[in-house]
Amino acid sequence: MRAAYQAILWILATFAFANQAHAETGYDLWLRYQPLDASTVQRVAPKLRYVVADGSRPTIRAALDELDRGLAGLIGSAPAHASAVRGEGGVVLATAGSPLLAGMKLPLAALGREGFLLRTTTIGGAKVTLIAANSDTGLLYGSFRLLKLLQLRAPIDALDVQDAPKLQLRVLDHWDNLDRYVERGYAGQSLWDWQKLPGYKDPRYTDYARANASIGINAVVPNNVNANADILTAPYLQKVKALAEVFRPYGIRIYLTARFSAPIEIGGLKTADPLDPAVRAWWKAKADEIYAVIPDFGGFLVKANSEGQPGPSDYKRSHADGANMLADALAPHGGVVMWRAFVYSEHNDADRHKQANDEFVPLDGKFRDNVLLQVKNGAIDFQPREPFHPLFGAMPKTPLMLEVQITKEYLGFATHLAYLGTMWEEVLESDTFRPRAGSTVAKVLETPVAPKALTGMAGVANIGTDVNWSGSQFDQANWYAYGRLAWDPDAKAEDIARDWARLTWSPDPAVVTPIVAMMLESREAVVNYMTPLGLGHVMATGHHYGPGPWVSDLARPEWNPTYYHRADADGIGFDRTPTGTNALGQYAPQVAKRWGDLKTVPDSLLLWFHHVPWDYRLRSGETLWNSLIAHYDTGIATVEGMQRRWAGLEGKVDARRWAEVRDFLAIQRQEAQWWRDASIAYWQSLSKRPLPAGHLAPPRPLSYYEAIRTPHAPGNGK
Ligand code: BDP
C-alpha cells in the first residue's frame, strides 16, 4: 500500500516537474530561481535561515519580497524574517548608520549612493551574510546580486563583493505611443495600458521594475521620442504618477519626452520660442505641476529639429537655447534634460555623418549643468556596424550619454538572433584619443566633465506585451546586456553572455558553452549577410525589414540606400576622407589617420570611409568583389552553425523555449538567404562581374527582389 502510494506521488511529482519544465515561456527572464538540488544547497548555502532587515521602507520591502521569492524557488523555502540577528545563517540588510554595522569599519564611502557590499561576517557573535549600502536601493541591488550568486551556484560562505555603478543615469527609453503602438517594437504592444491607468496597475509593471532593478536600470522614459504632448496634460500625469509609484520602490525614476511645441499644442500659446518669456513661464509652470504630482520626477528627454520634430531651430534658436530653457524649468526640482544629438536636417546637404558634430561641437560649454547630450553610438543610425560617433571626446565640457538601440530595428527584428553585447562593447572600447590615447568611449562616459557633473547611458527598449517580453528568448539577452553595460561600461560582453545563459537557460556547461558561442558569433553573422565590409544603411524603406540597396527614389538623398553605398559600375563605398566629405576630419587625428589610410583601415569599416573599385585588392590579396560575396556566404554559414548548435541542445533545455528558438533560427536562415541573394543580385547588376568559384548565383533576377513588398512589417514609425 505504502509502495503504491509512493509510486503515485512519484508519478505526480514527475508530471509536475515535466509540466513545469515544458511550460517555461520566458516570462521569468533571468530571474527564474529554479530549484537547486539538495547537494548544491548543501555546498553553496547550507545555512540560510532568516533575514534581518534594518527598516521596513518600500525599497526594503521590495528587497525582502525578492529574497523571499528567490530563496523559495532556489532552496525550497524562504527563510523567516527576523528583527534581530539570531545566531548563524542569517542574511542581514543594513544601511550606513545602522547599529547592526557598529564598529565594523566598512568601506561604505566608496560605494556611493547606489553601490553595495556583500560580506560574510560576524554580527553579535554569529556568522551572517551581510548586505550593506548607503541607500535602500543599494540594498535592493545587493539582494539581487546575492540571488544571482546563488543562481550561479557560487558558494556564499566567504563572500567579499563590492560593487557600484560607474554611470549615474541608466535609462531605458521606450518608443511607445499613447495608443500602445511601439515604434520599432517587435514584441507586441506597449506595456503601458494608459487607458486603464491610473485605476489599474497591471502586476506586470512590477515584474518589469524587478527585472530592471536586477540589472541596475534606474530611469525609465515610457513614451516615444517622437512625442505626443498629451502626456504632459493633467489626466496623463495622473497615469504617469501611478507608474512612478510602482517603479519607485525599485529605485527607478520616471522621465518623460517633451514635445518642443507643447506650449502651442496643449498650452494655447502662439509660439514655442525658447526665448519667449511666456513660453519659458509655461514650461516652468508645467515643471512645477509635474513635480507636485510626481515629487521624484526625473526630467525630460527631447528629440528636437530632427526628422520633422519641432525644436528651437524653428525660431532660429540654438539647441542650447532649447535645452537650457527646459533645464531652467526643471532645475529648482533637481530634474535633468536629456537632449538628443540625433539631429539631421532635410535642409542640410552636408554628409549626414557630419551634421550632429557640426551642430553641437560649437555649443560645448553652453549647456546648463543639468543637461546631458544623448549621442547615438554611431553618427548615422544604429546600423549593424558603425564606427563610434565623432562627438565622443569632442565636447569636453558637456556631459555626453551614449544611446544604444536594444530593439533590433536594423538587425533583423525579433527573429534574427543577434546578441548586441559585442556590438556595444566594440563601441565602448573604441579609443577616441581625446584627450589622450586610452580615452575610450567608455572612459568618456565614465569621467564626469566636472566634479559633480552627470553621467549616463540610454537604451531604446525592446520590450512589449509578448509573454517573453522582448519578442524572442535571445532578445532578452540584449535587455540584460544593456543594463550590465550601463552599470559598468567596461564589462566584457562574453562574461555578460555567460551569466545570462546560465541564469536564463541552464547552469550546465554543455548548454552554456554552445549558447555563449552562438551569442558571440551572432552579431557578426548579421553584419556579414546585411552590411559587410562597412556598408551602411541598405535596408528597405520605412520599416527597414529586408534588403533595399537599390532604393534611390526617396525625396531626400540621405533617405536612400544609394546615398550610403554609392555603388556604380566602377566601385562602391562612401568617400569620407579629405577627397570626399572628410567626415573623418571630425575624429581625433590618430583615428582619422588610421581609418583614412587604405593601408590601415580595418576591412570592417572599409566602405564606410572609402570608395574603392570592385577589383580593389584587400590586404588579404583578395579582390573587394570576391570578398564581398564571401562575406554574405560566411554570414549564412554562421547561421547554419547556430542552427546545428541549437539542434544539439534539444532535451537539454525546456521544450517550448527550445522549439521557439529553433523556429526563429529557421526564419533567420531563410531571411539571411534573402538578404544575400537580393544584395548580390543588385551589386552584380552594377559590377557586372561573375561570382567567384564556389558561390552560387542568386536564384532569381534582381527584379524579383526589388518587387518584394512587406507593407505590414511591424514597428514602422507613424
Ligand atoms: C531611427 C528610427 C526612428 C526614430 C529615430 C530616432 O527609424 O523610428 O524615431 O531613429 O532615434 O532609427 O529618433
XYZ file of C-alpha atoms and ligand atoms in Angstrom:
731
model
C 0.000 0.000 0.000
C 2.684 2.385 1.083
C 4.771 1.499 -2.004
C 1.798 2.134 -4.283
C 1.196 5.460 -2.577
C 4.813 6.421 -3.049
C 4.687 5.403 -6.679
C 1.677 7.645 -7.240
C 3.426 10.508 -5.524
C 6.459 9.916 -7.676
C 4.383 9.912 -10.849
C 2.625 13.096 -9.782
C 5.888 14.753 -8.935
C 7.423 13.726 -12.253
C 4.430 15.115 -14.076
C 4.553 18.321 -12.170
C 8.242 18.675 -12.955
C 7.842 17.750 -16.609
C 4.984 20.189 -16.927
C 6.909 22.905 -15.291
C 9.938 22.183 -17.410
C 7.857 22.358 -20.561
C 5.802 25.318 -19.553
C 8.524 27.925 -19.468
C 7.617 30.830 -21.707
C 10.476 33.178 -20.995
C 8.327 35.411 -18.822
C 10.666 34.876 -15.870
C 13.638 36.271 -17.794
C 16.938 35.782 -15.952
C 15.099 35.664 -12.619
C 13.920 32.063 -12.909
C 15.047 30.924 -9.459
C 14.908 27.247 -10.430
C 15.379 24.807 -7.519
C 18.962 23.973 -6.659
C 19.411 20.301 -5.960
C 19.995 19.283 -2.370
C 23.714 18.748 -2.739
C 24.138 22.183 -4.322
C 22.221 23.809 -1.490
C 24.492 21.959 0.877
C 27.541 23.224 -0.967
C 26.631 26.855 -1.612
C 24.251 27.954 1.114
C 23.687 25.306 3.735
C 22.617 27.636 6.494
C 20.283 30.289 5.156
C 17.763 30.512 7.986
C 16.479 34.047 8.411
C 16.651 37.545 7.005
C 17.036 40.659 9.107
C 16.176 43.997 7.555
C 17.034 47.278 9.088
C 13.739 49.099 8.492
C 10.579 48.431 6.566
C 10.593 51.119 3.921
C 9.151 50.333 0.452
C 12.507 49.540 -1.158
C 13.459 47.288 1.754
C 10.096 45.587 1.259
C 10.906 45.089 -2.408
C 14.276 43.584 -1.466
C 12.658 41.248 1.067
C 9.983 40.215 -1.413
C 12.656 39.372 -3.935
C 14.703 37.421 -1.404
C 11.562 35.536 -0.408
C 10.680 34.765 -3.986
C 14.222 33.860 -4.951
C 15.114 31.774 -1.950
C 11.783 29.945 -2.006
C 12.494 28.990 -5.606
C 16.154 28.179 -5.148
C 16.275 26.420 -1.806
C 12.691 25.403 -1.379
C 11.550 27.712 1.374
C 12.048 31.325 2.212
C 13.933 31.786 5.469
C 11.991 33.525 8.228
C 12.128 37.284 8.645
C 13.614 38.382 11.916
C 14.004 41.664 13.685
C 17.422 40.894 15.088
C 20.391 38.640 14.448
C 19.538 35.148 15.617
C 22.614 33.024 15.505
C 24.247 31.667 12.378
C 22.745 31.543 8.913
C 21.195 34.959 8.562
C 21.096 37.426 5.710
C 21.373 40.920 7.154
C 20.390 44.044 5.234
C 21.718 47.246 6.732
C 22.335 50.793 5.585
C 25.137 53.038 6.780
C 24.499 54.221 10.309
C 22.597 51.122 11.319
C 23.508 49.841 14.799
C 23.977 46.448 13.134
C 27.103 47.818 11.485
C 28.525 49.369 14.635
C 32.289 49.087 14.840
C 32.635 47.307 11.507
C 34.557 49.989 9.571
C 33.065 49.046 6.230
C 34.274 50.873 3.109
C 30.837 52.327 2.529
C 32.014 55.722 1.313
C 33.449 54.121 -1.812
C 30.065 52.661 -2.704
C 28.328 55.932 -3.486
C 24.586 56.273 -3.394
C 23.734 53.058 -5.233
C 26.601 50.669 -4.577
C 26.578 47.771 -2.135
C 28.782 45.249 -0.480
C 28.184 41.616 0.305
C 30.279 40.161 3.027
C 30.393 37.065 5.138
C 30.995 38.456 8.583
C 30.184 38.134 12.237
C 27.480 40.154 13.936
C 26.713 39.574 17.606
C 28.977 36.531 17.527
C 27.004 34.916 14.703
C 28.242 34.276 11.184
C 25.945 36.055 8.728
C 25.761 37.213 5.128
C 25.741 40.979 5.239
C 24.340 43.221 2.529
C 25.327 46.801 3.303
C 24.825 50.019 1.370
C 24.333 53.744 1.732
C 20.763 53.590 0.471
C 17.856 51.228 0.337
C 18.339 50.985 -3.414
C 21.871 49.763 -2.769
C 20.408 47.052 -0.529
C 17.979 46.070 -3.254
C 20.819 45.801 -5.760
C 22.810 43.789 -3.235
C 19.886 41.425 -2.720
C 19.653 40.825 -6.442
C 23.396 40.156 -6.510
C 23.135 37.600 -3.722
C 20.348 35.829 -5.579
C 22.385 35.884 -8.750
C 25.325 34.269 -6.980
C 23.053 31.533 -5.719
C 21.559 31.031 -9.169
C 25.095 30.701 -10.488
C 25.771 28.206 -7.698
C 28.581 30.248 -6.217
C 29.224 29.401 -2.562
C 28.263 32.272 -0.294
C 30.120 31.301 2.840
C 33.145 33.552 2.286
C 31.733 36.497 0.405
C 33.573 39.724 -0.141
C 31.946 41.564 -3.004
C 31.816 45.275 -3.526
C 30.180 46.947 -6.478
C 28.861 50.318 -7.561
C 27.597 51.652 -10.854
C 30.049 53.655 -12.945
C 27.318 55.770 -14.527
C 24.630 57.739 -12.725
C 21.718 57.609 -15.167
C 20.983 54.156 -16.562
C 17.973 54.779 -18.688
C 15.541 52.669 -20.634
C 13.811 54.642 -23.388
C 10.535 53.279 -24.668
C 9.474 54.441 -28.103
C 5.869 53.754 -27.154
C 2.965 55.804 -28.440
C -0.025 56.587 -26.265
C -2.214 54.251 -28.360
C 0.177 51.423 -27.396
C 1.852 51.206 -30.787
C 5.574 50.733 -30.294
C 7.769 52.460 -32.846
C 10.458 49.942 -33.832
C 8.825 47.471 -31.492
C 8.807 43.763 -32.303
C 7.468 42.406 -29.025
C 3.786 43.207 -29.210
C 2.069 46.292 -27.898
C 3.289 48.789 -25.365
C 3.296 47.523 -21.809
C 1.698 50.777 -20.690
C -2.038 50.465 -20.729
C -2.727 54.186 -20.481
C -6.436 53.714 -20.881
C -6.664 51.597 -17.708
C -4.219 53.725 -15.756
C -4.282 55.081 -13.119
C -7.154 52.877 -11.903
C -5.478 49.601 -12.778
C -1.812 48.924 -12.278
C -1.046 45.750 -14.157
C 1.100 43.492 -11.919
C 3.367 43.150 -14.913
C 4.622 46.676 -14.228
C 6.102 45.338 -11.008
C 7.768 42.444 -12.787
C 9.168 44.917 -15.279
C 10.546 47.046 -12.450
C 12.071 43.978 -10.784
C 13.817 42.984 -13.984
C 15.208 46.481 -14.432
C 16.354 46.755 -10.843
C 18.055 43.380 -11.075
C 20.420 44.841 -13.690
C 20.651 48.303 -12.202
C 18.441 50.311 -14.555
C 17.295 53.348 -12.587
C 15.427 55.502 -15.076
C 12.566 54.900 -17.469
C 11.129 57.060 -20.215
C 7.825 55.371 -21.012
C 6.896 57.383 -24.115
C 8.247 57.921 -27.616
C 10.876 60.500 -28.564
C 8.566 61.305 -31.443
C 6.455 62.740 -28.704
C 2.811 63.498 -28.227
C 2.253 66.496 -25.973
C -0.801 64.865 -24.373
C 1.476 63.015 -21.972
C 2.077 66.368 -20.266
C -1.602 67.068 -19.635
C -3.107 66.695 -16.159
C -5.012 63.432 -16.811
C -1.937 61.732 -18.224
C 0.234 62.966 -15.390
C -2.050 61.033 -13.044
C -1.367 57.920 -15.094
C 2.358 58.596 -15.090
C 2.159 59.066 -11.346
C 0.662 55.590 -10.993
C 3.577 54.104 -12.918
C 6.025 56.130 -10.847
C 4.515 54.619 -7.707
C 5.139 51.124 -8.991
C 8.701 51.942 -10.035
C 9.772 53.979 -7.007
C 10.450 51.091 -4.602
C 12.694 49.603 -7.270
C 14.955 52.633 -7.404
C 13.555 53.727 -10.772
C 12.638 57.297 -11.593
C 10.302 58.204 -14.362
C 11.136 60.754 -17.073
C 9.021 61.935 -19.979
C 9.699 63.008 -23.511
C 8.785 66.627 -24.001
C 7.409 67.734 -27.334
C 9.003 71.064 -28.003
C 5.804 72.535 -29.411
C 3.746 71.507 -26.357
C 3.194 75.152 -25.294
C 1.299 75.618 -28.551
C -0.446 72.261 -28.663
C -1.621 71.924 -25.101
C -0.798 75.370 -23.720
C -2.666 77.533 -26.183
C 0.377 79.742 -26.860
C 1.182 81.034 -30.312
C 4.844 80.123 -30.185
C 7.258 77.692 -28.600
C 10.237 80.039 -28.977
C 12.551 79.151 -26.097
C 13.483 82.784 -25.511
C 9.888 83.975 -25.320
C 9.010 84.823 -21.690
C 5.522 83.334 -21.965
C 6.971 80.061 -23.268
C 9.540 79.950 -20.514
C 6.848 80.638 -17.929
C 4.681 77.898 -19.413
C 7.415 75.270 -19.093
C 8.238 76.433 -15.604
C 4.624 76.090 -14.560
C 4.456 72.717 -16.280
C 7.520 71.513 -14.392
C 6.019 72.753 -11.111
C 2.794 70.918 -11.921
C 4.617 67.689 -12.721
C 6.649 67.798 -9.503
C 3.528 68.460 -7.472
C 2.193 65.164 -8.829
C 5.460 63.205 -9.009
C 7.946 64.601 -6.493
C 10.838 62.449 -7.729
C 10.190 63.041 -11.423
C 13.473 62.683 -13.314
C 13.160 65.197 -16.125
C 12.739 65.430 -19.884
C 14.109 63.592 -22.896
C 13.910 65.672 -26.065
C 14.186 64.993 -29.771
C 14.187 68.380 -31.444
C 14.667 69.508 -35.022
C 15.206 66.016 -36.269
C 13.093 64.040 -38.700
C 10.325 66.614 -38.680
C 10.122 67.125 -34.914
C 9.686 70.696 -33.683
C 12.566 72.402 -31.945
C 14.399 75.629 -31.235
C 15.700 75.976 -34.802
C 12.106 76.658 -35.855
C 12.679 80.009 -34.123
C 16.296 80.365 -35.201
C 17.448 79.487 -31.712
C 20.194 77.020 -30.914
C 19.862 73.596 -29.344
C 21.460 75.092 -26.241
C 18.712 77.727 -26.065
C 16.102 74.994 -26.230
C 17.742 72.639 -23.766
C 18.581 75.398 -21.302
C 15.034 76.686 -21.206
C 13.789 73.260 -20.150
C 16.737 72.823 -17.810
C 15.880 76.097 -16.073
C 12.299 74.940 -15.575
C 13.452 71.651 -14.033
C 16.447 72.870 -12.038
C 14.580 74.045 -8.919
C 13.271 70.484 -8.568
C 16.533 68.710 -9.348
C 15.378 67.466 -12.753
C 17.574 66.941 -15.804
C 17.250 67.302 -19.568
C 18.485 64.571 -21.872
C 18.800 66.373 -25.185
C 19.306 64.135 -28.179
C 22.139 64.765 -30.594
C 20.406 62.663 -33.247
C 19.890 65.690 -35.416
C 19.994 65.940 -39.150
C 18.006 68.163 -41.346
C 16.217 67.908 -44.636
C 17.569 71.378 -45.378
C 21.200 70.428 -44.940
C 23.141 68.863 -47.772
C 26.241 68.073 -45.731
C 27.123 64.391 -45.289
C 24.626 63.216 -42.684
C 27.551 61.701 -40.821
C 28.808 65.207 -40.094
C 25.660 67.091 -39.180
C 25.359 66.379 -35.453
C 29.005 67.175 -34.903
C 28.750 70.423 -36.896
C 25.702 71.425 -34.901
C 26.803 70.563 -31.382
C 30.566 70.994 -31.075
C 30.281 74.799 -31.215
C 27.798 74.571 -28.326
C 30.241 72.836 -25.990
C 30.194 74.617 -22.639
C 26.941 76.407 -23.411
C 24.576 73.970 -21.733
C 23.306 74.187 -18.176
C 24.751 71.723 -15.672
C 21.551 69.682 -15.624
C 21.664 68.955 -19.352
C 23.133 65.801 -20.858
C 23.585 65.341 -24.561
C 22.378 61.916 -25.648
C 24.524 60.636 -28.521
C 23.838 57.500 -30.559
C 26.684 55.008 -30.781
C 27.339 55.956 -34.392
C 26.829 59.077 -36.465
C 24.194 57.629 -38.770
C 21.642 55.428 -37.105
C 22.035 52.198 -35.155
C 23.390 50.251 -38.129
C 24.662 46.671 -37.674
C 28.132 48.184 -37.657
C 29.071 51.825 -37.372
C 32.264 53.466 -36.250
C 31.821 55.302 -32.964
C 30.213 58.747 -33.056
C 32.763 61.561 -33.533
C 31.044 63.580 -30.792
C 32.532 61.283 -28.150
C 35.541 63.110 -26.854
C 34.754 66.216 -28.886
C 32.716 68.051 -26.231
C 34.872 68.021 -23.094
C 32.621 70.474 -21.253
C 29.331 68.732 -21.890
C 28.074 65.542 -20.221
C 27.543 63.007 -23.000
C 25.358 59.948 -22.650
C 25.604 57.027 -25.023
C 22.334 55.964 -26.631
C 22.129 52.420 -27.989
C 19.210 50.651 -29.601
C 18.252 47.457 -27.832
C 15.338 46.812 -30.156
C 16.716 45.407 -33.412
C 15.332 47.800 -35.992
C 18.315 47.241 -38.256
C 19.383 43.764 -37.167
C 16.540 41.546 -38.235
C 13.766 42.436 -35.785
C 12.855 39.767 -33.233
C 13.546 36.632 -35.231
C 17.231 37.113 -36.010
C 19.433 36.008 -33.183
C 21.876 38.863 -32.689
C 23.487 39.421 -29.328
C 24.282 43.110 -29.160
C 26.637 42.964 -26.195
C 29.560 42.534 -28.592
C 28.409 45.453 -30.725
C 28.183 47.820 -27.778
C 31.469 46.542 -26.399
C 33.108 47.367 -29.725
C 31.882 50.960 -29.438
C 32.694 51.304 -25.741
C 36.218 50.014 -26.293
C 36.893 52.374 -29.207
C 39.678 54.795 -28.468
C 38.628 58.390 -29.147
C 42.188 59.626 -28.412
C 40.508 62.584 -26.747
C 42.012 63.989 -24.724
C 44.629 61.238 -24.954
C 45.303 57.662 -26.061
C 43.225 55.311 -23.951
C 40.246 57.679 -23.748
C 37.789 55.068 -24.907
C 34.122 55.847 -25.351
C 33.597 54.038 -22.033
C 36.068 56.366 -20.333
C 34.443 59.429 -21.893
C 31.121 58.285 -20.432
C 32.534 57.412 -17.023
C 34.578 60.549 -16.499
C 32.406 63.424 -15.302
C 33.218 66.663 -17.137
C 33.237 68.480 -13.791
C 33.293 67.170 -10.209
C 29.516 66.952 -9.855
C 28.618 66.539 -13.498
C 26.093 63.990 -14.680
C 26.953 60.738 -16.460
C 24.704 58.214 -18.128
C 23.663 55.803 -20.816
C 20.343 55.149 -22.527
C 18.983 52.141 -24.361
C 15.947 52.029 -26.632
C 13.886 49.228 -25.147
C 12.858 46.026 -26.917
C 10.031 45.345 -24.507
C 6.348 44.788 -25.172
C 3.370 42.688 -24.207
C 4.718 39.441 -25.690
C 4.854 36.831 -22.959
C 8.630 36.645 -23.365
C 8.848 40.466 -23.090
C 11.367 41.067 -25.865
C 9.891 39.312 -28.887
C 12.347 36.433 -28.691
C 14.098 34.475 -25.992
C 17.504 35.663 -27.081
C 16.473 39.303 -27.311
C 16.140 39.223 -23.540
C 19.906 38.975 -23.509
C 20.103 42.400 -25.113
C 17.991 43.995 -22.390
C 20.178 42.229 -19.838
C 23.450 43.204 -21.520
C 22.352 46.810 -21.838
C 21.712 47.033 -18.095
C 25.033 45.408 -17.279
C 26.979 47.746 -19.565
C 25.166 50.830 -18.297
C 26.235 49.761 -14.814
C 29.781 49.034 -15.943
C 30.716 50.159 -19.459
C 33.982 48.228 -19.100
C 32.242 44.890 -18.531
C 33.004 42.169 -21.052
C 30.310 41.086 -23.478
C 31.408 37.469 -23.148
C 31.086 37.443 -19.347
C 27.663 39.011 -19.627
C 26.595 36.433 -22.209
C 27.801 33.627 -19.949
C 25.930 34.940 -16.932
C 22.800 35.427 -18.979
C 22.962 31.941 -20.480
C 23.446 30.335 -17.082
C 20.643 32.306 -15.492
C 18.228 32.066 -18.390
C 18.792 28.569 -19.748
C 20.774 26.257 -17.526
C 23.923 26.115 -15.442
C 25.009 23.001 -17.349
C 28.265 23.757 -19.234
C 27.027 21.540 -22.053
C 24.264 24.118 -22.528
C 26.137 27.281 -21.633
C 29.140 26.729 -23.909
C 27.220 26.412 -27.192
C 24.816 29.208 -26.253
C 27.643 31.618 -25.482
C 29.372 30.622 -28.712
C 26.173 31.362 -30.647
C 25.779 34.704 -28.971
C 29.340 35.792 -29.610
C 29.253 34.965 -33.305
C 25.710 36.179 -33.914
C 26.150 39.909 -34.490
C 28.969 39.430 -36.976
C 26.763 36.973 -38.857
C 24.146 39.692 -39.282
C 26.787 42.197 -40.380
C 28.035 39.682 -42.927
C 24.690 38.973 -44.550
C 23.358 42.540 -44.318
C 26.131 45.158 -44.344
C 29.539 43.541 -44.853
C 32.833 45.449 -45.154
C 31.493 48.698 -43.708
C 28.358 49.129 -45.787
C 25.805 51.450 -44.227
C 22.041 51.681 -44.396
C 20.836 49.328 -47.170
C 17.504 48.376 -45.613
C 14.093 48.536 -47.254
C 12.180 51.775 -46.926
C 10.249 52.800 -43.820
C 10.018 49.619 -41.816
C 13.622 48.627 -42.628
C 12.608 44.972 -42.938
C 14.702 43.208 -45.548
C 17.138 44.462 -48.173
C 16.682 47.544 -50.337
C 20.151 48.567 -51.575
C 18.650 49.647 -54.910
C 16.286 52.235 -53.388
C 17.102 55.639 -54.872
C 13.799 57.378 -55.412
C 13.038 58.829 -51.974
C 12.632 62.580 -51.713
C 15.772 63.303 -49.717
C 19.158 61.956 -50.825
C 20.056 60.666 -47.339
C 16.901 58.566 -47.132
C 18.164 56.385 -49.975
C 20.486 53.414 -49.549
C 22.232 54.521 -52.755
C 23.363 57.609 -50.838
C 25.213 55.413 -48.369
C 26.871 52.833 -50.601
C 27.447 54.941 -53.754
C 27.913 51.837 -55.868
C 28.225 52.132 -59.621
C 29.927 50.307 -62.469
C 33.352 51.259 -61.148
C 33.150 50.601 -57.451
C 31.430 51.006 -54.122
C 31.686 52.867 -50.802
C 31.352 56.373 -49.332
C 34.455 58.514 -49.549
C 34.623 60.253 -46.192
C 38.330 61.013 -46.488
C 39.588 64.513 -47.380
C 38.989 63.725 -51.070
C 35.335 63.143 -50.187
C 33.217 64.657 -47.410
C 36.045 64.476 -44.883
C 33.768 63.293 -42.100
C 36.972 61.697 -40.868
C 38.208 65.174 -40.016
C 35.753 65.162 -37.123
C 37.732 62.453 -35.325
C 40.994 62.841 -33.451
C 43.964 62.870 -35.862
C 45.079 59.387 -34.740
C 41.673 57.947 -35.610
C 41.350 59.903 -38.850
C 44.794 58.740 -39.907
C 44.132 55.073 -39.253
C 40.718 54.976 -40.866
C 41.638 57.369 -43.648
C 44.518 55.294 -44.942
C 43.676 52.290 -47.098
C 46.706 50.557 -45.667
C 45.402 50.709 -42.105
C 41.614 50.990 -42.214
C 40.101 47.732 -40.946
C 38.207 45.799 -43.627
C 35.158 46.010 -41.386
C 34.969 49.806 -41.957
C 36.415 49.980 -45.461
C 33.296 51.025 -47.377
C 32.138 53.343 -44.596
C 35.071 55.612 -45.260
C 36.316 54.776 -48.740
C 35.051 54.393 -52.263
C 37.051 51.650 -53.956
C 36.951 49.846 -57.313
C 35.318 46.424 -57.447
C 38.735 44.927 -58.246
C 40.453 46.711 -55.377
C 42.763 44.296 -53.558
C 42.206 43.961 -49.832
C 45.212 43.349 -47.636
C 44.405 39.641 -47.794
C 45.145 39.775 -51.531
C 41.504 39.024 -52.336
C 39.541 41.424 -54.547
C 36.834 43.501 -52.947
C 34.242 41.864 -55.186
C 35.205 38.330 -54.251
C 35.466 39.208 -50.603
C 32.070 40.897 -50.584
C 30.427 37.768 -51.943
C 32.328 35.589 -49.476
C 31.116 37.691 -46.550
C 27.478 37.094 -47.448
C 28.053 33.360 -47.579
C 30.013 33.401 -44.333
C 27.034 35.091 -42.710
C 24.727 32.329 -43.861
C 27.184 29.639 -42.814
C 27.328 31.130 -39.324
C 23.548 30.984 -39.035
C 23.637 27.358 -40.151
C 26.246 26.734 -37.485
C 23.990 28.313 -34.887
C 21.168 26.026 -36.048
C 23.403 22.996 -35.565
C 24.500 24.102 -32.127
C 20.902 24.676 -31.149
C 19.786 21.292 -32.509
C 22.323 19.747 -30.142
C 20.515 21.290 -27.184
C 17.216 19.516 -27.749
C 16.163 17.917 -24.479
C 18.825 19.811 -22.547
C 16.637 22.885 -22.174
C 12.882 23.162 -21.736
C 10.926 22.165 -24.817
C 8.803 25.196 -25.519
C 11.556 27.773 -25.466
C 13.813 25.398 -27.360
C 11.283 24.980 -30.162
C 10.704 28.719 -30.399
C 14.401 29.373 -30.854
C 14.685 26.573 -33.393
C 11.877 28.065 -35.464
C 13.259 31.588 -35.226
C 16.670 30.368 -36.381
C 14.995 28.785 -39.395
C 13.377 32.138 -40.212
C 16.721 33.819 -39.772
C 18.384 31.324 -42.108
C 15.761 31.993 -44.757
C 15.978 35.750 -44.409
C 19.768 35.706 -44.414
C 19.495 33.968 -47.795
C 17.074 36.645 -48.977
C 19.499 39.363 -47.889
C 22.388 37.632 -49.603
C 20.635 36.874 -52.858
C 18.968 40.257 -53.202
C 22.142 42.166 -52.339
C 24.350 40.145 -54.653
C 21.827 40.419 -57.497
C 21.934 44.189 -57.115
C 25.703 44.565 -56.764
C 26.190 42.275 -59.736
C 23.883 44.421 -61.869
C 26.427 47.210 -61.334
C 29.752 45.419 -61.134
C 28.992 43.025 -63.997
C 31.435 40.595 -62.511
C 30.983 36.834 -62.265
C 30.621 35.269 -58.864
C 33.813 33.702 -57.583
C 34.064 29.921 -57.828
C 32.096 28.046 -55.203
C 29.477 30.783 -54.670
C 26.043 30.222 -56.169
C 24.311 32.857 -58.266
C 21.101 34.290 -56.789
C 18.276 32.013 -57.925
C 16.083 34.901 -59.171
C 16.639 38.049 -61.202
C 17.107 41.370 -59.431
C 13.607 42.475 -60.451
C 12.160 39.706 -58.286
C 13.840 41.008 -55.131
C 13.071 44.611 -55.965
C 9.400 43.766 -56.247
C 9.107 42.252 -52.763
C 6.833 44.395 -50.590
C 6.069 43.888 -46.909
C 3.822 46.847 -46.111
C 2.665 45.437 -42.787
C 6.080 44.758 -41.308
C 5.910 45.806 -37.654
C 7.350 48.812 -35.918
C 7.232 51.354 -38.714
C 7.157 54.913 -37.452
C 3.826 56.593 -37.954
C 15.521 55.914 -36.282
C 14.184 55.274 -36.310
C 13.068 56.221 -35.997
C 13.398 57.014 -34.747
C 14.743 57.677 -34.907
C 15.196 58.384 -33.632
O 13.976 54.708 -37.594
O 11.895 55.462 -35.842
O 12.413 57.937 -34.483
O 15.717 56.725 -35.172
O 16.104 57.865 -32.999
O 16.455 54.886 -36.161
O 14.694 59.433 -33.293
